[in-house]
Amino acid sequence: MPKKTSAPQPAATKALVSPWASVSGRAQQREAKRHAVLQAAAQLFNERGFHATSLDDIAARLNVSKPTLYYYVKSKDQILLECVRQGLQMMLEGIEETRNAGGKAIDQLMTCMSIYARIVTMDFGMCLIRVSDEELPTESRKELRRLKSDIDMEFRRLVAEAVSQGSIKECDPKMTAFLIAGALSWIGRWYQPAGEYQPEDIAAQFISTLRNGILPR
C-alpha cells in the first residue's frame, strides 16, 4: 500500500495590526484632545481675559488650525462654560470624597478648605474665579450658580456641625462660609505659577490664619 503523506499545513498568518485605533481608543484620543483645547483656553482666559482671547489664539497655542477646534467645541462661549464647569466639578468631587471619608466636621472642613485653595491655583480653578458669571449665557449662568450654591451649602453644613461638636465657637454658618470661600477664592485672582509661593504653602498659610485669626492669644 502506498504510504500516506500528510497534507501541507498553511504557513502561520501574522496577525494584522490595524493602523486605525479601536473605537474606545479613538474616543480616548478625542477626549484627551478636547481636554487639551479646554486647558489651553483656560490658560489664555486667565492670562488675557475672556474677551481678549480669540479662537485663533487658542488654536495657535495648540499648533492646530482654527477649523480643527470645531471638531471638539462649538464656540468660545461653550469653551468658557466647560472650563468653569471643570473647576466647579473638581471642587465638588473633592468635597464629596472628603464627606465619604468621614471624621469630625472640623477635620472635614479643613480638608475641604485645602482642596478649594489648591484648585483655585490650577488652570480651571483660576478660570472659575477670574471670569465673571456675567460673561456666560443666561442658561449656563444659572447652571453654574447652582453648582456654586452646592459648594456653599456644604461649607455651611460643615461649619454648623463643627459648632455643634464644639470645634468652632458659635458663629453664623452662612456668614462664616462666605468668609472662607471669599478668602480662598481670592487666591485665584493673584496667584502666579512662577511666583515665590507654592500652592501648598499658600493653602497652609491661609487656612492657618482663617483658623487661628490674626490677634495674639
mmCIF file with all atom_site columns, C-alpha atoms in Angstrom:
data_model
loop_
_atom_site.group_PDB
_atom_site.id
_atom_site.type_symbol
_atom_site.label_atom_id
_atom_site.label_alt_id
_atom_site.label_comp_id
_atom_site.label_asym_id
_atom_site.label_entity_id
_atom_site.label_seq_id
_atom_site.pdbx_PDB_ins_code
_atom_site.Cartn_x
_atom_site.Cartn_y
_atom_site.Cartn_z
_atom_site.occupancy
_atom_site.B_iso_or_equiv
_atom_site.pdbx_formal_charge
_atom_site.auth_seq_id
_atom_site.auth_comp_id
_atom_site.auth_asym_id
_atom_site.auth_atom_id
_atom_site.pdbx_PDB_model_num
ATOM 1   C CA . MET A 1 1   ? 0.000   0.000  0.000  1.00 0.00 ? 1   MET A CA 1
ATOM 2   C CA . PRO A 1 2   ? 1.297   3.445  -0.851 1.00 0.00 ? 2   PRO A CA 1
ATOM 3   C CA . LYS A 1 3   ? 2.403   5.445  2.187  1.00 0.00 ? 3   LYS A CA 1
ATOM 4   C CA . LYS A 1 4   ? 0.063   8.247  3.153  1.00 0.00 ? 4   LYS A CA 1
ATOM 5   C CA . THR A 1 5   ? 1.528   11.704 3.341  1.00 0.00 ? 5   THR A CA 1
ATOM 6   C CA . SER A 1 6   ? 0.006   14.478 5.465  1.00 0.00 ? 6   SER A CA 1
ATOM 7   C CA . ALA A 1 7   ? -1.359  17.475 3.655  1.00 0.00 ? 7   ALA A CA 1
ATOM 8   C CA . PRO A 1 8   ? 0.910   20.546 3.778  1.00 0.00 ? 8   PRO A CA 1
ATOM 9   C CA . GLN A 1 9   ? -0.065  22.942 6.563  1.00 0.00 ? 9   GLN A CA 1
ATOM 10  C CA . PRO A 1 10  ? -0.601  26.590 5.680  1.00 0.00 ? 10  PRO A CA 1
ATOM 11  C CA . ALA A 1 11  ? 2.048   28.960 6.953  1.00 0.00 ? 11  ALA A CA 1
ATOM 12  C CA . ALA A 1 12  ? 1.083   30.780 10.128 1.00 0.00 ? 12  ALA A CA 1
ATOM 13  C CA . THR A 1 13  ? -0.581  34.043 9.243  1.00 0.00 ? 13  THR A CA 1
ATOM 14  C CA . LYS A 1 14  ? 0.855   37.051 11.036 1.00 0.00 ? 14  LYS A CA 1
ATOM 15  C CA . ALA A 1 15  ? -1.838  38.924 12.901 1.00 0.00 ? 15  ALA A CA 1
ATOM 16  C CA . LEU A 1 16  ? -2.736  42.151 11.184 1.00 0.00 ? 16  LEU A CA 1
ATOM 17  C CA . VAL A 1 17  ? -2.321  45.242 13.297 1.00 0.00 ? 17  VAL A CA 1
ATOM 18  C CA . SER A 1 18  ? -4.836  47.822 12.150 1.00 0.00 ? 18  SER A CA 1
ATOM 19  C CA . PRO A 1 19  ? -3.425  51.314 11.688 1.00 0.00 ? 19  PRO A CA 1
ATOM 20  C CA . TRP A 1 20  ? -6.788  52.628 12.931 1.00 0.00 ? 20  TRP A CA 1
ATOM 21  C CA . ALA A 1 21  ? -7.370  52.843 16.636 1.00 0.00 ? 21  ALA A CA 1
ATOM 22  C CA . SER A 1 22  ? -10.223 50.892 18.208 1.00 0.00 ? 22  SER A CA 1
ATOM 23  C CA . VAL A 1 23  ? -13.487 52.663 18.897 1.00 0.00 ? 23  VAL A CA 1
ATOM 24  C CA . SER A 1 24  ? -12.565 53.040 22.567 1.00 0.00 ? 24  SER A CA 1
ATOM 25  C CA . GLY A 1 25  ? -9.073  54.201 21.592 1.00 0.00 ? 25  GLY A CA 1
ATOM 26  C CA . ARG A 1 26  ? -10.456 56.851 19.260 1.00 0.00 ? 26  ARG A CA 1
ATOM 27  C CA . ALA A 1 27  ? -12.836 58.040 21.967 1.00 0.00 ? 27  ALA A CA 1
ATOM 28  C CA . GLN A 1 28  ? -9.963  58.332 24.444 1.00 0.00 ? 28  GLN A CA 1
ATOM 29  C CA . GLN A 1 29  ? -7.829  60.243 21.940 1.00 0.00 ? 29  GLN A CA 1
ATOM 30  C CA . ARG A 1 30  ? -10.692 62.601 21.162 1.00 0.00 ? 30  ARG A CA 1
ATOM 31  C CA . GLU A 1 31  ? -11.345 63.233 24.845 1.00 0.00 ? 31  GLU A CA 1
ATOM 32  C CA . ALA A 1 32  ? -7.643  63.872 25.500 1.00 0.00 ? 32  ALA A CA 1
ATOM 33  C CA . LYS A 1 33  ? -7.520  66.395 22.642 1.00 0.00 ? 33  LYS A CA 1
ATOM 34  C CA . ARG A 1 34  ? -10.732 68.054 23.794 1.00 0.00 ? 34  ARG A CA 1
ATOM 35  C CA . HIS A 1 35  ? -9.266  68.383 27.289 1.00 0.00 ? 35  HIS A CA 1
ATOM 36  C CA . ALA A 1 36  ? -6.144  69.963 25.788 1.00 0.00 ? 36  ALA A CA 1
ATOM 37  C CA . VAL A 1 37  ? -8.332  72.529 23.983 1.00 0.00 ? 37  VAL A CA 1
ATOM 38  C CA . LEU A 1 38  ? -10.100 73.410 27.224 1.00 0.00 ? 38  LEU A CA 1
ATOM 39  C CA . GLN A 1 39  ? -6.874  73.657 29.218 1.00 0.00 ? 39  GLN A CA 1
ATOM 40  C CA . ALA A 1 40  ? -5.191  75.884 26.633 1.00 0.00 ? 40  ALA A CA 1
ATOM 41  C CA . ALA A 1 41  ? -8.283  78.088 26.598 1.00 0.00 ? 41  ALA A CA 1
ATOM 42  C CA . ALA A 1 42  ? -8.381  78.304 30.404 1.00 0.00 ? 42  ALA A CA 1
ATOM 43  C CA . GLN A 1 43  ? -4.735  79.377 30.474 1.00 0.00 ? 43  GLN A CA 1
ATOM 44  C CA . LEU A 1 44  ? -5.372  82.113 27.912 1.00 0.00 ? 44  LEU A CA 1
ATOM 45  C CA . PHE A 1 45  ? -8.558  83.307 29.634 1.00 0.00 ? 45  PHE A CA 1
ATOM 46  C CA . ASN A 1 46  ? -6.551  83.582 32.857 1.00 0.00 ? 46  ASN A CA 1
ATOM 47  C CA . GLU A 1 47  ? -3.702  85.443 31.175 1.00 0.00 ? 47  GLU A CA 1
ATOM 48  C CA . ARG A 1 48  ? -5.610  87.791 28.857 1.00 0.00 ? 48  ARG A CA 1
ATOM 49  C CA . GLY A 1 49  ? -9.248  87.691 29.863 1.00 0.00 ? 49  GLY A CA 1
ATOM 50  C CA . PHE A 1 50  ? -12.148 86.039 28.062 1.00 0.00 ? 50  PHE A CA 1
ATOM 51  C CA . HIS A 1 51  ? -12.970 88.849 25.622 1.00 0.00 ? 51  HIS A CA 1
ATOM 52  C CA . ALA A 1 52  ? -9.324  89.431 24.688 1.00 0.00 ? 52  ALA A CA 1
ATOM 53  C CA . THR A 1 53  ? -8.854  85.757 23.770 1.00 0.00 ? 53  THR A CA 1
ATOM 54  C CA . SER A 1 54  ? -9.921  84.510 20.345 1.00 0.00 ? 54  SER A CA 1
ATOM 55  C CA . LEU A 1 55  ? -10.316 81.021 18.929 1.00 0.00 ? 55  LEU A CA 1
ATOM 56  C CA . ASP A 1 56  ? -7.302  81.823 16.737 1.00 0.00 ? 56  ASP A CA 1
ATOM 57  C CA . ASP A 1 57  ? -5.266  82.383 19.922 1.00 0.00 ? 57  ASP A CA 1
ATOM 58  C CA . ILE A 1 58  ? -6.345  79.017 21.319 1.00 0.00 ? 58  ILE A CA 1
ATOM 59  C CA . ALA A 1 59  ? -5.551  77.251 18.042 1.00 0.00 ? 59  ALA A CA 1
ATOM 60  C CA . ALA A 1 60  ? -2.143  78.925 17.882 1.00 0.00 ? 60  ALA A CA 1
ATOM 61  C CA . ARG A 1 61  ? -1.240  77.765 21.389 1.00 0.00 ? 61  ARG A CA 1
ATOM 62  C CA . LEU A 1 62  ? -2.094  74.193 20.391 1.00 0.00 ? 62  LEU A CA 1
ATOM 63  C CA . ASN A 1 63  ? -0.363  74.459 16.979 1.00 0.00 ? 63  ASN A CA 1
ATOM 64  C CA . VAL A 1 64  ? -3.541  73.481 15.143 1.00 0.00 ? 64  VAL A CA 1
ATOM 65  C CA . SER A 1 65  ? -5.817  75.253 12.683 1.00 0.00 ? 65  SER A CA 1
ATOM 66  C CA . LYS A 1 66  ? -8.894  77.104 13.864 1.00 0.00 ? 66  LYS A CA 1
ATOM 67  C CA . PRO A 1 67  ? -11.268 74.726 11.965 1.00 0.00 ? 67  PRO A CA 1
ATOM 68  C CA . THR A 1 68  ? -9.736  71.844 13.942 1.00 0.00 ? 68  THR A CA 1
ATOM 69  C CA . LEU A 1 69  ? -11.131 73.321 17.157 1.00 0.00 ? 69  LEU A CA 1
ATOM 70  C CA . TYR A 1 70  ? -14.693 72.985 15.874 1.00 0.00 ? 70  TYR A CA 1
ATOM 71  C CA . TYR A 1 71  ? -14.318 69.205 15.923 1.00 0.00 ? 71  TYR A CA 1
ATOM 72  C CA . TYR A 1 72  ? -14.093 69.419 19.733 1.00 0.00 ? 72  TYR A CA 1
ATOM 73  C CA . VAL A 1 73  ? -16.083 72.538 20.683 1.00 0.00 ? 73  VAL A CA 1
ATOM 74  C CA . LYS A 1 74  ? -18.847 74.625 19.114 1.00 0.00 ? 74  LYS A CA 1
ATOM 75  C CA . SER A 1 75  ? -17.930 78.121 20.238 1.00 0.00 ? 75  SER A CA 1
ATOM 76  C CA . LYS A 1 76  ? -15.862 80.239 22.610 1.00 0.00 ? 76  LYS A CA 1
ATOM 77  C CA . ASP A 1 77  ? -18.878 80.520 24.913 1.00 0.00 ? 77  ASP A CA 1
ATOM 78  C CA . GLN A 1 78  ? -19.061 76.749 25.139 1.00 0.00 ? 78  GLN A CA 1
ATOM 79  C CA . ILE A 1 79  ? -15.335 76.569 25.903 1.00 0.00 ? 79  ILE A CA 1
ATOM 80  C CA . LEU A 1 80  ? -15.733 79.040 28.756 1.00 0.00 ? 80  LEU A CA 1
ATOM 81  C CA . LEU A 1 81  ? -18.722 77.142 30.142 1.00 0.00 ? 81  LEU A CA 1
ATOM 82  C CA . GLU A 1 82  ? -16.789 73.867 30.080 1.00 0.00 ? 82  GLU A CA 1
ATOM 83  C CA . CYS A 1 83  ? -13.703 75.412 31.687 1.00 0.00 ? 83  CYS A CA 1
ATOM 84  C CA . VAL A 1 84  ? -15.699 76.894 34.552 1.00 0.00 ? 84  VAL A CA 1
ATOM 85  C CA . ARG A 1 85  ? -17.727 73.704 34.943 1.00 0.00 ? 85  ARG A CA 1
ATOM 86  C CA . GLN A 1 86  ? -14.486 71.712 35.182 1.00 0.00 ? 86  GLN A CA 1
ATOM 87  C CA . GLY A 1 87  ? -13.264 73.911 38.024 1.00 0.00 ? 87  GLY A CA 1
ATOM 88  C CA . LEU A 1 88  ? -16.536 73.546 39.931 1.00 0.00 ? 88  LEU A CA 1
ATOM 89  C CA . GLN A 1 89  ? -16.687 69.805 39.330 1.00 0.00 ? 89  GLN A CA 1
ATOM 90  C CA . MET A 1 90  ? -13.172 69.346 40.701 1.00 0.00 ? 90  MET A CA 1
ATOM 91  C CA . MET A 1 91  ? -14.226 71.135 43.892 1.00 0.00 ? 91  MET A CA 1
ATOM 92  C CA . LEU A 1 92  ? -17.445 69.159 44.246 1.00 0.00 ? 92  LEU A CA 1
ATOM 93  C CA . GLU A 1 93  ? -15.653 65.843 43.722 1.00 0.00 ? 93  GLU A CA 1
ATOM 94  C CA . GLY A 1 94  ? -13.033 66.750 46.328 1.00 0.00 ? 94  GLY A CA 1
ATOM 95  C CA . ILE A 1 95  ? -15.744 67.718 48.830 1.00 0.00 ? 95  ILE A CA 1
ATOM 96  C CA . GLU A 1 96  ? -17.664 64.504 48.114 1.00 0.00 ? 96  GLU A CA 1
ATOM 97  C CA . GLU A 1 97  ? -14.557 62.372 48.710 1.00 0.00 ? 97  GLU A CA 1
ATOM 98  C CA . THR A 1 98  ? -13.942 64.186 51.996 1.00 0.00 ? 98  THR A CA 1
ATOM 99  C CA . ARG A 1 99  ? -17.522 63.616 53.103 1.00 0.00 ? 99  ARG A CA 1
ATOM 100 C CA . ASN A 1 100 ? -17.341 59.911 52.245 1.00 0.00 ? 100 ASN A CA 1
ATOM 101 C CA . ALA A 1 101 ? -14.095 59.538 54.207 1.00 0.00 ? 101 ALA A CA 1
ATOM 102 C CA . GLY A 1 102 ? -15.940 60.643 57.348 1.00 0.00 ? 102 GLY A CA 1
ATOM 103 C CA . GLY A 1 103 ? -14.360 62.019 60.515 1.00 0.00 ? 103 GLY A CA 1
ATOM 104 C CA . LYS A 1 104 ? -15.035 65.080 62.628 1.00 0.00 ? 104 LYS A CA 1
ATOM 105 C CA . ALA A 1 105 ? -16.644 68.060 60.949 1.00 0.00 ? 105 ALA A CA 1
ATOM 106 C CA . ILE A 1 106 ? -13.686 70.323 61.742 1.00 0.00 ? 106 ILE A CA 1
ATOM 107 C CA . ASP A 1 107 ? -11.268 67.913 60.042 1.00 0.00 ? 107 ASP A CA 1
ATOM 108 C CA . GLN A 1 108 ? -13.528 67.633 57.005 1.00 0.00 ? 108 GLN A CA 1
ATOM 109 C CA . LEU A 1 109 ? -13.809 71.425 56.893 1.00 0.00 ? 109 LEU A CA 1
ATOM 110 C CA . MET A 1 110 ? -10.027 71.871 56.967 1.00 0.00 ? 110 MET A CA 1
ATOM 111 C CA . THR A 1 111 ? -9.597  69.272 54.204 1.00 0.00 ? 111 THR A CA 1
ATOM 112 C CA . CYS A 1 112 ? -12.259 70.937 52.044 1.00 0.00 ? 112 CYS A CA 1
ATOM 113 C CA . MET A 1 113 ? -10.593 74.308 52.550 1.00 0.00 ? 113 MET A CA 1
ATOM 114 C CA . SER A 1 114 ? -7.260  72.829 51.467 1.00 0.00 ? 114 SER A CA 1
ATOM 115 C CA . ILE A 1 115 ? -8.849  71.295 48.355 1.00 0.00 ? 115 ILE A CA 1
ATOM 116 C CA . TYR A 1 116 ? -10.553 74.583 47.487 1.00 0.00 ? 116 TYR A CA 1
ATOM 117 C CA . ALA A 1 117 ? -7.334  76.596 47.946 1.00 0.00 ? 117 ALA A CA 1
ATOM 118 C CA . ARG A 1 118 ? -5.361  74.138 45.799 1.00 0.00 ? 118 ARG A CA 1
ATOM 119 C CA . ILE A 1 119 ? -7.885  74.057 42.946 1.00 0.00 ? 119 ILE A CA 1
ATOM 120 C CA . VAL A 1 120 ? -8.025  77.847 42.556 1.00 0.00 ? 120 VAL A CA 1
ATOM 121 C CA . THR A 1 121 ? -4.302  77.746 41.723 1.00 0.00 ? 121 THR A CA 1
ATOM 122 C CA . MET A 1 122 ? -4.992  75.373 38.794 1.00 0.00 ? 122 MET A CA 1
ATOM 123 C CA . ASP A 1 123 ? -5.979  76.404 35.270 1.00 0.00 ? 123 ASP A CA 1
ATOM 124 C CA . PHE A 1 124 ? -9.678  75.537 35.533 1.00 0.00 ? 124 PHE A CA 1
ATOM 125 C CA . GLY A 1 125 ? -9.981  76.746 39.115 1.00 0.00 ? 125 GLY A CA 1
ATOM 126 C CA . MET A 1 126 ? -8.395  80.093 38.284 1.00 0.00 ? 126 MET A CA 1
ATOM 127 C CA . CYS A 1 127 ? -10.703 80.418 35.281 1.00 0.00 ? 127 CYS A CA 1
ATOM 128 C CA . LEU A 1 128 ? -13.669 79.829 37.567 1.00 0.00 ? 128 LEU A CA 1
ATOM 129 C CA . ILE A 1 129 ? -12.540 82.673 39.846 1.00 0.00 ? 129 ILE A CA 1
ATOM 130 C CA . ARG A 1 130 ? -11.199 85.139 37.267 1.00 0.00 ? 130 ARG A CA 1
ATOM 131 C CA . VAL A 1 131 ? -14.038 85.016 34.739 1.00 0.00 ? 131 VAL A CA 1
ATOM 132 C CA . SER A 1 132 ? -17.293 86.703 35.740 1.00 0.00 ? 132 SER A CA 1
ATOM 133 C CA . ASP A 1 133 ? -20.587 84.819 35.601 1.00 0.00 ? 133 ASP A CA 1
ATOM 134 C CA . GLU A 1 134 ? -21.943 87.707 33.562 1.00 0.00 ? 134 GLU A CA 1
ATOM 135 C CA . GLU A 1 135 ? -19.749 86.649 30.637 1.00 0.00 ? 135 GLU A CA 1
ATOM 136 C CA . LEU A 1 136 ? -21.724 83.413 30.298 1.00 0.00 ? 136 LEU A CA 1
ATOM 137 C CA . PRO A 1 137 ? -25.051 82.899 28.501 1.00 0.00 ? 137 PRO A CA 1
ATOM 138 C CA . THR A 1 138 ? -28.085 83.111 30.789 1.00 0.00 ? 138 THR A CA 1
ATOM 139 C CA . GLU A 1 139 ? -28.850 79.377 30.943 1.00 0.00 ? 139 GLU A CA 1
ATOM 140 C CA . SER A 1 140 ? -25.217 78.485 31.594 1.00 0.00 ? 140 SER A CA 1
ATOM 141 C CA . ARG A 1 141 ? -25.076 81.142 34.305 1.00 0.00 ? 141 ARG A CA 1
ATOM 142 C CA . LYS A 1 142 ? -27.999 79.505 36.103 1.00 0.00 ? 142 LYS A CA 1
ATOM 143 C CA . GLU A 1 143 ? -26.364 76.082 35.996 1.00 0.00 ? 143 GLU A CA 1
ATOM 144 C CA . LEU A 1 144 ? -23.032 77.315 37.323 1.00 0.00 ? 144 LEU A CA 1
ATOM 145 C CA . ARG A 1 145 ? -24.627 79.331 40.089 1.00 0.00 ? 145 ARG A CA 1
ATOM 146 C CA . ARG A 1 146 ? -26.443 76.176 41.172 1.00 0.00 ? 146 ARG A CA 1
ATOM 147 C CA . LEU A 1 147 ? -23.125 74.294 41.355 1.00 0.00 ? 147 LEU A CA 1
ATOM 148 C CA . LYS A 1 148 ? -21.558 77.144 43.316 1.00 0.00 ? 148 LYS A CA 1
ATOM 149 C CA . SER A 1 149 ? -24.519 77.025 45.673 1.00 0.00 ? 149 SER A CA 1
ATOM 150 C CA . ASP A 1 150 ? -23.858 73.315 46.295 1.00 0.00 ? 150 ASP A CA 1
ATOM 151 C CA . ILE A 1 151 ? -20.305 74.141 47.409 1.00 0.00 ? 151 ILE A CA 1
ATOM 152 C CA . ASP A 1 152 ? -21.523 76.993 49.609 1.00 0.00 ? 152 ASP A CA 1
ATOM 153 C CA . MET A 1 153 ? -24.132 74.779 51.290 1.00 0.00 ? 153 MET A CA 1
ATOM 154 C CA . GLU A 1 154 ? -21.529 72.117 52.003 1.00 0.00 ? 154 GLU A CA 1
ATOM 155 C CA . PHE A 1 155 ? -19.286 74.654 53.746 1.00 0.00 ? 155 PHE A CA 1
ATOM 156 C CA . ARG A 1 156 ? -22.262 75.924 55.752 1.00 0.00 ? 156 ARG A CA 1
ATOM 157 C CA . ARG A 1 157 ? -23.129 72.370 56.806 1.00 0.00 ? 157 ARG A CA 1
ATOM 158 C CA . LEU A 1 158 ? -19.593 71.633 57.956 1.00 0.00 ? 158 LEU A CA 1
ATOM 159 C CA . VAL A 1 159 ? -19.342 74.899 59.883 1.00 0.00 ? 159 VAL A CA 1
ATOM 160 C CA . ALA A 1 160 ? -22.681 74.233 61.607 1.00 0.00 ? 160 ALA A CA 1
ATOM 161 C CA . GLU A 1 161 ? -21.653 70.689 62.511 1.00 0.00 ? 161 GLU A CA 1
ATOM 162 C CA . ALA A 1 162 ? -18.276 71.858 63.817 1.00 0.00 ? 162 ALA A CA 1
ATOM 163 C CA . VAL A 1 163 ? -20.058 74.411 66.008 1.00 0.00 ? 163 VAL A CA 1
ATOM 164 C CA . SER A 1 164 ? -22.421 71.747 67.370 1.00 0.00 ? 164 SER A CA 1
ATOM 165 C CA . GLN A 1 165 ? -19.435 69.469 68.104 1.00 0.00 ? 165 GLN A CA 1
ATOM 166 C CA . GLY A 1 166 ? -17.663 72.267 69.978 1.00 0.00 ? 166 GLY A CA 1
ATOM 167 C CA . SER A 1 167 ? -14.768 72.517 67.494 1.00 0.00 ? 167 SER A CA 1
ATOM 168 C CA . ILE A 1 168 ? -15.677 76.066 66.425 1.00 0.00 ? 168 ILE A CA 1
ATOM 169 C CA . LYS A 1 169 ? -17.063 78.834 68.582 1.00 0.00 ? 169 LYS A CA 1
ATOM 170 C CA . GLU A 1 170 ? -20.626 79.995 67.999 1.00 0.00 ? 170 GLU A CA 1
ATOM 171 C CA . CYS A 1 171 ? -20.971 81.782 64.652 1.00 0.00 ? 171 CYS A CA 1
ATOM 172 C CA . ASP A 1 172 ? -23.353 82.285 61.738 1.00 0.00 ? 172 ASP A CA 1
ATOM 173 C CA . PRO A 1 173 ? -22.623 79.336 59.370 1.00 0.00 ? 173 PRO A CA 1
ATOM 174 C CA . LYS A 1 174 ? -23.780 81.333 56.346 1.00 0.00 ? 174 LYS A CA 1
ATOM 175 C CA . MET A 1 175 ? -21.516 84.312 57.019 1.00 0.00 ? 175 MET A CA 1
ATOM 176 C CA . THR A 1 176 ? -18.602 82.077 58.002 1.00 0.00 ? 176 THR A CA 1
ATOM 177 C CA . ALA A 1 177 ? -18.951 80.039 54.809 1.00 0.00 ? 177 ALA A CA 1
ATOM 178 C CA . PHE A 1 178 ? -18.961 83.290 52.802 1.00 0.00 ? 178 PHE A CA 1
ATOM 179 C CA . LEU A 1 179 ? -15.802 84.398 54.636 1.00 0.00 ? 179 LEU A CA 1
ATOM 180 C CA . ILE A 1 180 ? -13.989 81.124 53.963 1.00 0.00 ? 180 ILE A CA 1
ATOM 181 C CA . ALA A 1 181 ? -14.941 80.905 50.283 1.00 0.00 ? 181 ALA A CA 1
ATOM 182 C CA . GLY A 1 182 ? -14.246 84.605 49.708 1.00 0.00 ? 182 GLY A CA 1
ATOM 183 C CA . ALA A 1 183 ? -10.781 84.450 51.241 1.00 0.00 ? 183 ALA A CA 1
ATOM 184 C CA . LEU A 1 184 ? -9.797  81.247 49.449 1.00 0.00 ? 184 LEU A CA 1
ATOM 185 C CA . SER A 1 185 ? -11.289 82.341 46.118 1.00 0.00 ? 185 SER A CA 1
ATOM 186 C CA . TRP A 1 186 ? -9.166  85.479 46.110 1.00 0.00 ? 186 TRP A CA 1
ATOM 187 C CA . ILE A 1 187 ? -6.053  83.283 45.849 1.00 0.00 ? 187 ILE A CA 1
ATOM 188 C CA . GLY A 1 188 ? -7.127  82.546 42.275 1.00 0.00 ? 188 GLY A CA 1
ATOM 189 C CA . ARG A 1 189 ? -7.023  86.271 41.471 1.00 0.00 ? 189 ARG A CA 1
ATOM 190 C CA . TRP A 1 190 ? -3.418  86.974 42.384 1.00 0.00 ? 190 TRP A CA 1
ATOM 191 C CA . TYR A 1 191 ? -1.714  83.568 42.225 1.00 0.00 ? 191 TYR A CA 1
ATOM 192 C CA . GLN A 1 192 ? 1.096   83.299 39.674 1.00 0.00 ? 192 GLN A CA 1
ATOM 193 C CA . PRO A 1 193 ? 2.584   79.853 38.895 1.00 0.00 ? 193 PRO A CA 1
ATOM 194 C CA . ALA A 1 194 ? 6.055   81.418 38.659 1.00 0.00 ? 194 ALA A CA 1
ATOM 195 C CA . GLY A 1 195 ? 5.642   83.341 41.935 1.00 0.00 ? 195 GLY A CA 1
ATOM 196 C CA . GLU A 1 196 ? 7.545   82.772 45.167 1.00 0.00 ? 196 GLU A CA 1
ATOM 197 C CA . TYR A 1 197 ? 4.808   80.793 46.921 1.00 0.00 ? 197 TYR A CA 1
ATOM 198 C CA . GLN A 1 198 ? 3.883   77.200 46.123 1.00 0.00 ? 198 GLN A CA 1
ATOM 199 C CA . PRO A 1 199 ? 0.166   76.272 46.180 1.00 0.00 ? 199 PRO A CA 1
ATOM 200 C CA . GLU A 1 200 ? 0.653   74.041 49.241 1.00 0.00 ? 200 GLU A CA 1
ATOM 201 C CA . ASP A 1 201 ? 2.306   76.892 51.189 1.00 0.00 ? 201 ASP A CA 1
ATOM 202 C CA . ILE A 1 202 ? -0.441  79.327 50.235 1.00 0.00 ? 202 ILE A CA 1
ATOM 203 C CA . ALA A 1 203 ? -3.167  76.906 51.309 1.00 0.00 ? 203 ALA A CA 1
ATOM 204 C CA . ALA A 1 204 ? -1.438  76.188 54.628 1.00 0.00 ? 204 ALA A CA 1
ATOM 205 C CA . GLN A 1 205 ? -0.958  79.889 55.461 1.00 0.00 ? 205 GLN A CA 1
ATOM 206 C CA . PHE A 1 206 ? -4.499  80.896 54.521 1.00 0.00 ? 206 PHE A CA 1
ATOM 207 C CA . ILE A 1 207 ? -6.074  78.039 56.449 1.00 0.00 ? 207 ILE A CA 1
ATOM 208 C CA . SER A 1 208 ? -3.912  78.708 59.492 1.00 0.00 ? 208 SER A CA 1
ATOM 209 C CA . THR A 1 209 ? -4.933  82.381 59.510 1.00 0.00 ? 209 THR A CA 1
ATOM 210 C CA . LEU A 1 210 ? -8.611  81.589 58.996 1.00 0.00 ? 210 LEU A CA 1
ATOM 211 C CA . ARG A 1 211 ? -8.486  79.010 61.750 1.00 0.00 ? 211 ARG A CA 1
ATOM 212 C CA . ASN A 1 212 ? -6.455  80.926 64.324 1.00 0.00 ? 212 ASN A CA 1
ATOM 213 C CA . GLY A 1 213 ? -7.160  84.569 63.476 1.00 0.00 ? 213 GLY A CA 1
ATOM 214 C CA . ILE A 1 214 ? -4.621  87.382 63.437 1.00 0.00 ? 214 ILE A CA 1
ATOM 215 C CA . LEU A 1 215 ? -4.689  88.581 67.043 1.00 0.00 ? 215 LEU A CA 1
ATOM 216 C CA . PRO A 1 216 ? -2.287  87.118 69.630 1.00 0.00 ? 216 PRO A CA 1
ATOM 217 C CA . ARG A 1 217 ? -3.890  84.885 72.234 1.00 0.00 ? 217 ARG A CA 1
#
